[in-house]
PDB file of C-alpha atoms in Angstrom:
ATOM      1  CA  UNK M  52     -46.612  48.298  18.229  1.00  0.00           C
ATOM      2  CA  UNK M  53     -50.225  48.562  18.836  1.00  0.00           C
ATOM      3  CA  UNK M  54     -51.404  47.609  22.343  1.00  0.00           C
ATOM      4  CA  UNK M  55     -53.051  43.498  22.340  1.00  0.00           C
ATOM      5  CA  UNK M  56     -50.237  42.828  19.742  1.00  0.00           C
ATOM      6  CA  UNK M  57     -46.269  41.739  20.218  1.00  0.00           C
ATOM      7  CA  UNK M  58     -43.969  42.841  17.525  1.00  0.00           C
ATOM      8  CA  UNK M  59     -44.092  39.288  16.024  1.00  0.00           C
ATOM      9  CA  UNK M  60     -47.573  39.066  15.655  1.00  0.00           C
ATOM     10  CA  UNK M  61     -47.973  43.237  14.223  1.00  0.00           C
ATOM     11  CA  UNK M  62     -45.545  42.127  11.636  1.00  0.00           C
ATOM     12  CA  UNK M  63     -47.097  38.602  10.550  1.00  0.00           C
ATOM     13  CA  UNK M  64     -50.692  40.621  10.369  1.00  0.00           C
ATOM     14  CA  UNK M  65     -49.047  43.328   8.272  1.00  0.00           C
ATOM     15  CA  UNK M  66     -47.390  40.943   5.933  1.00  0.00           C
ATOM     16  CA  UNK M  67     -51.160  38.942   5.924  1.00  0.00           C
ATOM     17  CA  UNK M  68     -52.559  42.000   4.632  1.00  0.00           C
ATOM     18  CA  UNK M  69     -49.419  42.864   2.115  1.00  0.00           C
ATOM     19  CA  UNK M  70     -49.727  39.431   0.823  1.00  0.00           C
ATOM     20  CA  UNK M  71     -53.023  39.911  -0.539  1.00  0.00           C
ATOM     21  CA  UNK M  72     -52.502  43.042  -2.202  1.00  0.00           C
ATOM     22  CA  UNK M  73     -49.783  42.385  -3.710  1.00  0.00           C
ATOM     23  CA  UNK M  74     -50.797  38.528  -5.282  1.00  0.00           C
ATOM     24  CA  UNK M  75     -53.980  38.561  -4.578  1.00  0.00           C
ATOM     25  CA  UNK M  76     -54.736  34.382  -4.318  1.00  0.00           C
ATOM     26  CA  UNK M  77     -51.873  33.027  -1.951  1.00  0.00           C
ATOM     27  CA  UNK M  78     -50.348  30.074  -3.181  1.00  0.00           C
ATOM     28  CA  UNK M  79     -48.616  27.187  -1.025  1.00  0.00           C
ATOM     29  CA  UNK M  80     -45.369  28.728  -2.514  1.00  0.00           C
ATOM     30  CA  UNK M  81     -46.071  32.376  -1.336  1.00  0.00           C
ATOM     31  CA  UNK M  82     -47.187  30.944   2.560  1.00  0.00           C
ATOM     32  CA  UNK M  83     -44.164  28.846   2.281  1.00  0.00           C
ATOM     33  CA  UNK M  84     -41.925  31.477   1.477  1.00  0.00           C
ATOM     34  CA  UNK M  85     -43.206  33.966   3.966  1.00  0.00           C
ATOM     35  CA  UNK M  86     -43.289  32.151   6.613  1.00  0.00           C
ATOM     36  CA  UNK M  87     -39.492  30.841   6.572  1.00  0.00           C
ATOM     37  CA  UNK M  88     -38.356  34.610   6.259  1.00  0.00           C
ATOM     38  CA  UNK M  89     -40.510  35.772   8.777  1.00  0.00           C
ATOM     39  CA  UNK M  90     -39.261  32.694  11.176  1.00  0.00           C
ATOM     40  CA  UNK M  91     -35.454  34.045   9.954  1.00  0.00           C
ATOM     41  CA  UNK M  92     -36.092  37.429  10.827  1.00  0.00           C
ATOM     42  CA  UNK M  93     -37.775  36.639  14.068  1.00  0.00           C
ATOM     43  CA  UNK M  94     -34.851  34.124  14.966  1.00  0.00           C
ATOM     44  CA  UNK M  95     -32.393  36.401  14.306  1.00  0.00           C
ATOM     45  CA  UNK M  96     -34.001  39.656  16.557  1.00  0.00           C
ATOM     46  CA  UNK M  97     -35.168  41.537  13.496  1.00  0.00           C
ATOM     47  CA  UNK M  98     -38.431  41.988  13.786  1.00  0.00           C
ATOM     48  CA  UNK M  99     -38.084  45.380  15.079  1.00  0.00           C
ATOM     49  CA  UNK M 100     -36.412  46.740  12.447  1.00  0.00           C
ATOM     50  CA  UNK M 101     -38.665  45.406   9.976  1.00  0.00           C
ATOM     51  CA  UNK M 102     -41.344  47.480  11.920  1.00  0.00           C
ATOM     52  CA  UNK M 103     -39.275  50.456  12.087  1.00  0.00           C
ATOM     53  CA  UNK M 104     -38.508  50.704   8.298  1.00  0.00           C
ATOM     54  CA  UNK M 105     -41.955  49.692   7.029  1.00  0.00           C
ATOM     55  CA  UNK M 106     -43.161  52.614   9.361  1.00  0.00           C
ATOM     56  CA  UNK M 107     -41.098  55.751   8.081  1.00  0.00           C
ATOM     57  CA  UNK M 108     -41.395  54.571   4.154  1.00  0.00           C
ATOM     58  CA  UNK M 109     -45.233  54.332   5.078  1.00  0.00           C
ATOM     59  CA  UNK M 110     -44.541  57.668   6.424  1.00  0.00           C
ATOM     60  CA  UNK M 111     -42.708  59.275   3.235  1.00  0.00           C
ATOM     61  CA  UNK M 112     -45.576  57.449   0.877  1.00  0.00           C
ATOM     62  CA  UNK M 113     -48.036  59.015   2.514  1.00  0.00           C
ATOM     63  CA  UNK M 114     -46.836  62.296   2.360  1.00  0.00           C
ATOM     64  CA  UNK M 115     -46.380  62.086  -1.612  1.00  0.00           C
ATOM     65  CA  UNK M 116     -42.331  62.195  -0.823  1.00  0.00           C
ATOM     66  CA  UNK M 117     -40.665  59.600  -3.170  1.00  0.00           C
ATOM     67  CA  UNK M 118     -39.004  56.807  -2.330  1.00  0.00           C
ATOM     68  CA  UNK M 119     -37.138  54.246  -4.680  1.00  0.00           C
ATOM     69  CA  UNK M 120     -38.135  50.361  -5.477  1.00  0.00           C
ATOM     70  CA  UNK M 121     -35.022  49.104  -3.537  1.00  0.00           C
ATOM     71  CA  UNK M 122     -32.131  47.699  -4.408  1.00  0.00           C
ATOM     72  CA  UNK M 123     -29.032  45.507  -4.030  1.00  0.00           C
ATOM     73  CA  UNK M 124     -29.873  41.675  -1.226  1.00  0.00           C
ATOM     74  CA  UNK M 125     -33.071  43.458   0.233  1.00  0.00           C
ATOM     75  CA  UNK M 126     -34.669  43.317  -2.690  1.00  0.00           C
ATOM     76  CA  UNK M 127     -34.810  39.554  -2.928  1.00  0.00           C
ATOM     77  CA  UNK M 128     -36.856  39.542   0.615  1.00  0.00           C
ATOM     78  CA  UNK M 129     -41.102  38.639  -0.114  1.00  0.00           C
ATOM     79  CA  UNK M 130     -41.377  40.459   3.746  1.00  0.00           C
ATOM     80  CA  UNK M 131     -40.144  43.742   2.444  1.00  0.00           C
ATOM     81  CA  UNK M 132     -41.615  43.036  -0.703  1.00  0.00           C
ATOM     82  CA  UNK M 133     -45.128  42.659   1.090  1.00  0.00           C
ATOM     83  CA  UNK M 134     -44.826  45.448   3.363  1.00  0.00           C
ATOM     84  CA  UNK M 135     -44.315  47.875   0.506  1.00  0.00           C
ATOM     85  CA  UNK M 136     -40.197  48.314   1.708  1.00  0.00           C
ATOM     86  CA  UNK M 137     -39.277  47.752  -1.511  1.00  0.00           C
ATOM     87  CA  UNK M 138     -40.973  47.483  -5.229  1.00  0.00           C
ATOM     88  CA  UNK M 139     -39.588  44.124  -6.489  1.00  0.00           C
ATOM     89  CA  UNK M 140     -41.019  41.266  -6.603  1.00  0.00           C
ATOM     90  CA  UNK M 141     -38.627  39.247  -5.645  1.00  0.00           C
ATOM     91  CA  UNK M 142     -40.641  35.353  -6.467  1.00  0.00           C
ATOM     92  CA  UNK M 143     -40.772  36.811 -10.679  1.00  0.00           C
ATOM     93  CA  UNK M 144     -37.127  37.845 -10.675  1.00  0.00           C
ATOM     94  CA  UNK M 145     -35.926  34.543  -8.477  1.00  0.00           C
ATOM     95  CA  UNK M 146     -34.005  36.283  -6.001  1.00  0.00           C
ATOM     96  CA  UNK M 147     -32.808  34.562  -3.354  1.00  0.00           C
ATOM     97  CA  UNK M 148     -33.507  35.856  -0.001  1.00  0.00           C
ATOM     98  CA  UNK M 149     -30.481  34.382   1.703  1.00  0.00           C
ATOM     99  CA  UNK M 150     -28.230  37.157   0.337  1.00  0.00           C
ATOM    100  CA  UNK M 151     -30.126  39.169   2.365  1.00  0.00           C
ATOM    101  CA  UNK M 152     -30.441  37.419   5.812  1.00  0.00           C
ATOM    102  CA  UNK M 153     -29.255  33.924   6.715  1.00  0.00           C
ATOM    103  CA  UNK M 154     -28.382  32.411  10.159  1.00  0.00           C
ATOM    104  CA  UNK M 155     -25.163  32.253   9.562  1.00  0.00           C
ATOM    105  CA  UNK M 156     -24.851  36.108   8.823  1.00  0.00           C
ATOM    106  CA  UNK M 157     -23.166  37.837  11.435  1.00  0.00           C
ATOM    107  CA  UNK M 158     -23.335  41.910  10.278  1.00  0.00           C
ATOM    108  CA  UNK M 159     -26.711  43.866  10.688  1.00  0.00           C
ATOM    109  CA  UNK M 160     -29.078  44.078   7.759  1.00  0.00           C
ATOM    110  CA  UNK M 161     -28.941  46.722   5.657  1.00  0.00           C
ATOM    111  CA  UNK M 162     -32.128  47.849   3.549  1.00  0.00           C
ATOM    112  CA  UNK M 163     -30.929  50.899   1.624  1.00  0.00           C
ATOM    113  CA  UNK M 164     -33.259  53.415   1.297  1.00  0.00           C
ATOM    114  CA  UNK M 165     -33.395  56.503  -1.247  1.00  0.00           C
ATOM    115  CA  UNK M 166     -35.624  59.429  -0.972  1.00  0.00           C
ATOM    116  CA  UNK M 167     -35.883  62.343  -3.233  1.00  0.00           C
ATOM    117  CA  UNK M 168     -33.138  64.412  -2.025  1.00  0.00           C
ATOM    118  CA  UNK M 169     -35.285  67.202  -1.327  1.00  0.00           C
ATOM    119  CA  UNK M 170     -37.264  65.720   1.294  1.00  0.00           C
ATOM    120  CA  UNK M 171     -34.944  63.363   2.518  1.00  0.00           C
ATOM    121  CA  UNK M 172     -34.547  65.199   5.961  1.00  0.00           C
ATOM    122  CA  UNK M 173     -38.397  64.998   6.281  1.00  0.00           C
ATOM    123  CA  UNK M 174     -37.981  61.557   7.028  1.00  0.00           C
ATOM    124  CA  UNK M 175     -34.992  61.933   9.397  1.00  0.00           C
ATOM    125  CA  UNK M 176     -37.243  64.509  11.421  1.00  0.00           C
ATOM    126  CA  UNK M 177     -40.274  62.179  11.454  1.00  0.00           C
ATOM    127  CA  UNK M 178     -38.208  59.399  12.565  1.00  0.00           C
ATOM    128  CA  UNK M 179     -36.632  62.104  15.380  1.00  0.00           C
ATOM    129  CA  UNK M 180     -39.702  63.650  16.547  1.00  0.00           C
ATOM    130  CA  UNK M 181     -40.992  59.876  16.544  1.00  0.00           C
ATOM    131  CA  UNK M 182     -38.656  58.088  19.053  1.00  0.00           C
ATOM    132  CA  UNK M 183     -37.383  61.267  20.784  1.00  0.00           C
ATOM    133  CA  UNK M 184     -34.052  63.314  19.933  1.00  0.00           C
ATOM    134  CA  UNK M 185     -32.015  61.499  22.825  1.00  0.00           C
ATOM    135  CA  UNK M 186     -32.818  58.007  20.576  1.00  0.00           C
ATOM    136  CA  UNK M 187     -32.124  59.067  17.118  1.00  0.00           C
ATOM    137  CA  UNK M 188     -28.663  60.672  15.824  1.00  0.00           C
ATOM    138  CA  UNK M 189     -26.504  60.881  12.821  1.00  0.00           C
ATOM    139  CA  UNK M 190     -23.173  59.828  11.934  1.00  0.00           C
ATOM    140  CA  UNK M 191     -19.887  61.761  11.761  1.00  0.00           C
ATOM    141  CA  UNK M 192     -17.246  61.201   8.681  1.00  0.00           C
ATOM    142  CA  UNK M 193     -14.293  62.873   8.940  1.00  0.00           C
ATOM    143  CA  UNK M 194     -12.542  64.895   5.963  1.00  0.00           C
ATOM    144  CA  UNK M 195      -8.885  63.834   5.970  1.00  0.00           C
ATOM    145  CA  UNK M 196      -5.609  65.865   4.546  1.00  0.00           C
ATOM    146  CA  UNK M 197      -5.165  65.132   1.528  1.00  0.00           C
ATOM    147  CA  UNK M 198      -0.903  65.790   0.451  1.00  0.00           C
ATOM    148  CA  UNK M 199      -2.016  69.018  -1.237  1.00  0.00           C
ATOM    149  CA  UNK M 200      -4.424  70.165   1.567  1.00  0.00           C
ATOM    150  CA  UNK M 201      -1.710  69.053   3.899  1.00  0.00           C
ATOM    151  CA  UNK M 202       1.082  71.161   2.012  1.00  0.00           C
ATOM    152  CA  UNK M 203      -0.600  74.099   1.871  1.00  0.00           C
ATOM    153  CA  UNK M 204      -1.877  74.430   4.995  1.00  0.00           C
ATOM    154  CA  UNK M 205       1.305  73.867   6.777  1.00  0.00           C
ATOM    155  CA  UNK M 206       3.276  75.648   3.850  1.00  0.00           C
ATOM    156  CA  UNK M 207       0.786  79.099   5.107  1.00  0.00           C
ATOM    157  CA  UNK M 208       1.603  78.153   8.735  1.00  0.00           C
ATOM    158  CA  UNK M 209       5.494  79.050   7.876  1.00  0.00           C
ATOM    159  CA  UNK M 210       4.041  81.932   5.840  1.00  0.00           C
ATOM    160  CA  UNK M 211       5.495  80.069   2.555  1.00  0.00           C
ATOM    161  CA  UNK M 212       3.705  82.810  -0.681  1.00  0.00           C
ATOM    162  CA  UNK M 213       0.339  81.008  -1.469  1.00  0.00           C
ATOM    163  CA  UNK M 214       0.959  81.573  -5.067  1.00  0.00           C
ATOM    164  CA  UNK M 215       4.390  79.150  -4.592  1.00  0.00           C
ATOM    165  CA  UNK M 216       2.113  76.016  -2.639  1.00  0.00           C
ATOM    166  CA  UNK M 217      -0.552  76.376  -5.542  1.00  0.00           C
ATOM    167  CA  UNK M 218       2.424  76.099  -7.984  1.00  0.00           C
ATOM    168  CA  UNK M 219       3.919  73.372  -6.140  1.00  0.00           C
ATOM    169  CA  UNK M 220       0.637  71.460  -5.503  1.00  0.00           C
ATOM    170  CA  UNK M 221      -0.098  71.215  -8.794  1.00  0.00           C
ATOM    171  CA  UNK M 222       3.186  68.853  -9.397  1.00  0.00           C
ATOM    172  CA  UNK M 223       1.011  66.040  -6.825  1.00  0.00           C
ATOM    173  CA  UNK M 224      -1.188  63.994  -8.157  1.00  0.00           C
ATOM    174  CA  UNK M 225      -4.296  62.920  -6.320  1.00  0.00           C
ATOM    175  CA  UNK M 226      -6.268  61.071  -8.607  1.00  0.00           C
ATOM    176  CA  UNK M 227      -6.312  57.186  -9.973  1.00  0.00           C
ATOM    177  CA  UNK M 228      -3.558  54.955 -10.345  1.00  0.00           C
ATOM    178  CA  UNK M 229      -1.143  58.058 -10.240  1.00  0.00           C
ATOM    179  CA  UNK M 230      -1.903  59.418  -7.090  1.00  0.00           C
ATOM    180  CA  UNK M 231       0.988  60.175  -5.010  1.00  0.00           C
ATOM    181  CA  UNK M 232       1.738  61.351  -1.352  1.00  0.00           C
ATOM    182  CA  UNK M 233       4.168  64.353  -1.301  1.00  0.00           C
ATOM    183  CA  UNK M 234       7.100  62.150  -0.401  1.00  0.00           C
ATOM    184  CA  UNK M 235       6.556  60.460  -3.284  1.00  0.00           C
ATOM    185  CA  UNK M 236       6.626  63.390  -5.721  1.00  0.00           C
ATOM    186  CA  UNK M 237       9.454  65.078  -3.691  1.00  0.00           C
ATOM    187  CA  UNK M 238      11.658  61.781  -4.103  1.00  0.00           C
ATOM    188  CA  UNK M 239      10.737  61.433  -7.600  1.00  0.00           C
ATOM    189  CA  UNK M 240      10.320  65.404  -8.862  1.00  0.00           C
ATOM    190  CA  UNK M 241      13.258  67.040  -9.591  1.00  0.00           C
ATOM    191  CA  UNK M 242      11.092  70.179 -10.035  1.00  0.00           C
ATOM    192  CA  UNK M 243       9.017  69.835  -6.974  1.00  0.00           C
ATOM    193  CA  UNK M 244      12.160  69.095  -4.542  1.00  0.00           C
ATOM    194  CA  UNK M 245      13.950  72.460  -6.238  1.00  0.00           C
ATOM    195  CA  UNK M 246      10.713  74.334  -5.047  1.00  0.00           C
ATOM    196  CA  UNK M 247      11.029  72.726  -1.651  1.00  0.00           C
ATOM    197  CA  UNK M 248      15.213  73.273  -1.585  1.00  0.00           C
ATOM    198  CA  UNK M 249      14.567  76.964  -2.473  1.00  0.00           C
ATOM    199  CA  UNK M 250      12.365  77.632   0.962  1.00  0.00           C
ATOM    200  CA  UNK M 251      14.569  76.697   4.119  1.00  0.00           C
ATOM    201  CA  UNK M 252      11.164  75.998   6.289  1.00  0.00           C
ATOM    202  CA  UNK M 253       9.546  74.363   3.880  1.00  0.00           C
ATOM    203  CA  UNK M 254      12.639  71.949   4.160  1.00  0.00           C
ATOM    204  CA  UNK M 255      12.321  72.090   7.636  1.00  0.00           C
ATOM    205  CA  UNK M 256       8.586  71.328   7.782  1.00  0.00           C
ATOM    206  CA  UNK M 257       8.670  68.715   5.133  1.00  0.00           C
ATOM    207  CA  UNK M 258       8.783  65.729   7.982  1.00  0.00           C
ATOM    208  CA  UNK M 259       5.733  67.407   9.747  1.00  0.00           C
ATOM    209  CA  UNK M 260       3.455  67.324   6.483  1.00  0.00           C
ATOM    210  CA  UNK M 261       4.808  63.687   5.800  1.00  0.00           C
ATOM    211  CA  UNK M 262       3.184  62.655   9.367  1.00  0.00           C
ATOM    212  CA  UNK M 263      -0.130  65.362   8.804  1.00  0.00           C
ATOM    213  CA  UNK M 264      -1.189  63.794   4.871  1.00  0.00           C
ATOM    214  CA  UNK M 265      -4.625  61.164   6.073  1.00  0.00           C
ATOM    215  CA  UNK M 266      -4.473  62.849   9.214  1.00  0.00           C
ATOM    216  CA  UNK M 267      -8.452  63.632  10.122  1.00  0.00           C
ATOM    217  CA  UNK M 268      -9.005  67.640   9.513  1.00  0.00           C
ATOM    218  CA  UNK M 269     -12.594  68.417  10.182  1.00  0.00           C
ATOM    219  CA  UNK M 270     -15.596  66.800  11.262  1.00  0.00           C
ATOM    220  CA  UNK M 271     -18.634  66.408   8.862  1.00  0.00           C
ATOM    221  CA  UNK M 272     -22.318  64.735   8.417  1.00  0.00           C
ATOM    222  CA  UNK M 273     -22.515  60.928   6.814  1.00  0.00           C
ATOM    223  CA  UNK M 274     -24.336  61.738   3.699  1.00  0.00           C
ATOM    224  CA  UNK M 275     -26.837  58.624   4.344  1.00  0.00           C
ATOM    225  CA  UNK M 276     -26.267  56.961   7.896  1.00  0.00           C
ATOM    226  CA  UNK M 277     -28.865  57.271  10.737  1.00  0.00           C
ATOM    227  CA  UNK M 278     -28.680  55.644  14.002  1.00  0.00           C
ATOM    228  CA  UNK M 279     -31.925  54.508  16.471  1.00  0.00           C
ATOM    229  CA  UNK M 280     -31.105  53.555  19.834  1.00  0.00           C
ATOM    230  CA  UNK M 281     -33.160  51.924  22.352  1.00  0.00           C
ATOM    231  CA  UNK M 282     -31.236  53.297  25.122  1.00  0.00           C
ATOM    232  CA  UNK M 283     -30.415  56.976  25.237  1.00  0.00           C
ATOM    233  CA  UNK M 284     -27.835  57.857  22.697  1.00  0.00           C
ATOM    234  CA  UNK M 285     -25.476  59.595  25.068  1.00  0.00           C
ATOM    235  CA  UNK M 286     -25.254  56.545  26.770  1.00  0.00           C
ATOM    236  CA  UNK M 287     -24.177  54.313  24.513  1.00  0.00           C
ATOM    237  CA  UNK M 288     -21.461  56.617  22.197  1.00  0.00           C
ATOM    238  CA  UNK M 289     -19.929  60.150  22.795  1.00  0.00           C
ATOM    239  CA  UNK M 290     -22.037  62.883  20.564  1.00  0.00           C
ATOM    240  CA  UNK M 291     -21.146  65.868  19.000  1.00  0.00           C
ATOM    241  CA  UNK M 292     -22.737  68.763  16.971  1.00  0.00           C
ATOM    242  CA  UNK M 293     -22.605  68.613  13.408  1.00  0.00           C
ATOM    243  CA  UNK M 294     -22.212  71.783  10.935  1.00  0.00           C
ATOM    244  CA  UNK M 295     -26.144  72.191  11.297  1.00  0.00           C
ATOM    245  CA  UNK M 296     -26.123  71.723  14.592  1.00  0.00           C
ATOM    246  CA  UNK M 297     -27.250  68.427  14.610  1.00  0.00           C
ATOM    247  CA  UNK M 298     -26.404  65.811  16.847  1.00  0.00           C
ATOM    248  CA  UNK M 299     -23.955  63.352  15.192  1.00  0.00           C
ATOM    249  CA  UNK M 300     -21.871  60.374  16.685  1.00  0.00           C
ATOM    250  CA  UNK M 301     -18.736  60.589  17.207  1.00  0.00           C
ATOM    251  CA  UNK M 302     -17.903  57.599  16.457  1.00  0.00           C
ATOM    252  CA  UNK M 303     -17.543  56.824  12.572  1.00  0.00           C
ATOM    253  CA  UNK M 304     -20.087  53.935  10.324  1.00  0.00           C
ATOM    254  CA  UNK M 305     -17.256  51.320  10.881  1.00  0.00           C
ATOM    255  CA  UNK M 306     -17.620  51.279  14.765  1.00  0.00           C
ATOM    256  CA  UNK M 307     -21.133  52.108  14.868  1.00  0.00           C
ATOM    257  CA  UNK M 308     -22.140  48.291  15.172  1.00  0.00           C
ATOM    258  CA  UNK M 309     -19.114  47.104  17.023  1.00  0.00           C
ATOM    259  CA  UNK M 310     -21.349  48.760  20.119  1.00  0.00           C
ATOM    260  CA  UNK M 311     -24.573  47.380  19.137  1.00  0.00           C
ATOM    261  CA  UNK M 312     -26.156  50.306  16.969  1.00  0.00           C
ATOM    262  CA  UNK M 313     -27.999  50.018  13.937  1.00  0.00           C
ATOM    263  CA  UNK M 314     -27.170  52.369  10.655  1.00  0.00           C
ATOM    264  CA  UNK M 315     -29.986  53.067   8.712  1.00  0.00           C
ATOM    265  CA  UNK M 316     -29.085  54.696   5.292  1.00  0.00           C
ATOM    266  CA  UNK M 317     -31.369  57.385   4.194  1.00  0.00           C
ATOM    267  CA  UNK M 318     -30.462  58.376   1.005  1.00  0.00           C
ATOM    268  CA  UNK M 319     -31.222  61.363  -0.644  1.00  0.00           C
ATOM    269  CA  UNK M 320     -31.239  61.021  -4.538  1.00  0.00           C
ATOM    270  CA  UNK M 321     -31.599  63.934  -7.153  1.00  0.00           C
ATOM    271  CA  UNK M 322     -33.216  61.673 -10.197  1.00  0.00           C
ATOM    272  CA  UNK M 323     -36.104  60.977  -7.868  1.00  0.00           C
ATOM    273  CA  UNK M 324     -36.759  64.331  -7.095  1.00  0.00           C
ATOM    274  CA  UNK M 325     -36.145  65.258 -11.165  1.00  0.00           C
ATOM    275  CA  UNK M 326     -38.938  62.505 -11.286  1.00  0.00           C
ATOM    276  CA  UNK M 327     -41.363  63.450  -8.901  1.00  0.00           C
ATOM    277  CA  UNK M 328     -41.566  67.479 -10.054  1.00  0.00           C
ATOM    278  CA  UNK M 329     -42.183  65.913 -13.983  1.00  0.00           C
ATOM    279  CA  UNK M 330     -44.875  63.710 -12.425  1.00  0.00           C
ATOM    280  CA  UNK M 331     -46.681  66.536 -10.345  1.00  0.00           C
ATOM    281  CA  UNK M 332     -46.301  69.137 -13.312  1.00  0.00           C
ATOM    282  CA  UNK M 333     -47.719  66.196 -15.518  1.00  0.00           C
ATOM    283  CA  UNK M 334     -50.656  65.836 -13.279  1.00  0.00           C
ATOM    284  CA  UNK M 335     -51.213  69.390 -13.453  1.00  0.00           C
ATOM    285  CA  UNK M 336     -50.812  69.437 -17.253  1.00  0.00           C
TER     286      UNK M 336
END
């Protein structure tokens, strides 16, 4: 926020200025309208993220890096709208902020955010360099055992022939309505529990790769979630090194909140970079 200015004020000036671009004359319905959302978002402690998001999409426009019109509650916010967040004009379609933000909400807004996949971590560096590494992070997921994963593996631990687990695996399936754990297939495959019979520790480590299957097996990088903390991030959740060596949390999306963090979802999306290259090669053309 610039100095003279709190973060109330910088936002009600930028929206001032949005306003006018986007509509031109201001109606009594527009003022009306903008100021109840800004009073929501100021009542409930937003302002700042407003701020933050307007800032890093100004960021990606400005650097000819695409960035979608919005979608899903967001979209039906006039602040956003006015700020440039989002594309939608959310007074022609009649969408009804309140999806979006309401006292009575008690989760964290969510403005979801999608970037041409290309130069998606563009944005997640300007954003780092911006508030400092120790403020910014991104969130861990963690890749599970699935039955087959799970049956192999332990299957190679006992030194079971790889070419028997592929055979065997392919008797479990994973996907739909049918999906099965291997308990399931070894109660109700005559086939499958003959393979098992035939291999005395496979019978003996069939409890072990009950107890392993949704088990977490290794650590990965949330396609979309980024968390900004005013406090330093070590301070406030344990961290870890991703494959890239980035700094992730270790904690997963669903607990990221529960200790007062805020997930921002920076989405990378391959249609908007297919888009952007035929608009550049267009220009050129």
């Amino acid at each position: 926020v610039p100095e003279g200015y709190t973060s109330l004020s910088y936002l009600t000036e930028l929206c001032q200025k949005g306003i006018v671009e986007r509509y031109g004359t201001i109606t009594p319905e527009l003022k009306e309208r903008l100021d109840y959302e800004l009073k929501t978002i100021s009542s409930m402690g937003f302002v700042e993220y407003f701020l933050i998001v307007w800032d890093f999409i100004k960021y990606a426009k400005d650097h000819d890096i695409a960035v979608g019109p919005g979608r899903g509650s967001a979209a039906g916010s006039i602040v956003a709208y006015v700020l440039r967040i989002t594309d939608i004009d959310p007074l022609k379609f009649n969408l009804i902020f309140e999806r979006f933000l309401n006292p009575e909400r008690v989760t964290m807004p969510d403005i979801d955010i999608d970037f041409q996949d290309d130069k998606r971590d563009e944005v997640v560096k300007y954003v780092t360099e911006k508030y400092g590494q120790e403020h910014v992070g991104q969130i861990v997921t963690f890749a599970t055992y699935g039955p087959k994963v799970a049956l192999r593996d332990l299957g190679k631990v006992v030194s079971v022939p790889l070419p028997k687990l592929e055979m065997m695996s392919k008797y479990i399936p994973t996907q739909g309505k049918n999906r099965k754990t291997v308990k399931e297939v070894y109660e109700s495959s005559y086939a499958f529990a003959s393979m098992v019979n035939q291999e005395e520790m496979l019978r003996k480590i069939l409890p072990a790769i009950y107890l392993v299957e949704h088990l977490p097996r290794n650590i990965s990088m949330h396609a979309a979630g980024v968390v900004l903390s005013g406090d330093c991030l070590n301070e406030v959740v344990p961290l870890t090194k991703g494959p890239n060596q980035n700094v992730l949390t270790q904690y997963s999306k669903n607990y990221i909140e529960s200790v007062g963090l805020l997930k921002m979802d920076f989405l990378g999306l391959k249609n908007l970079t297919v888009i952007s290259d035929i608009l550049k090669k267009d220009r050129k053309s």
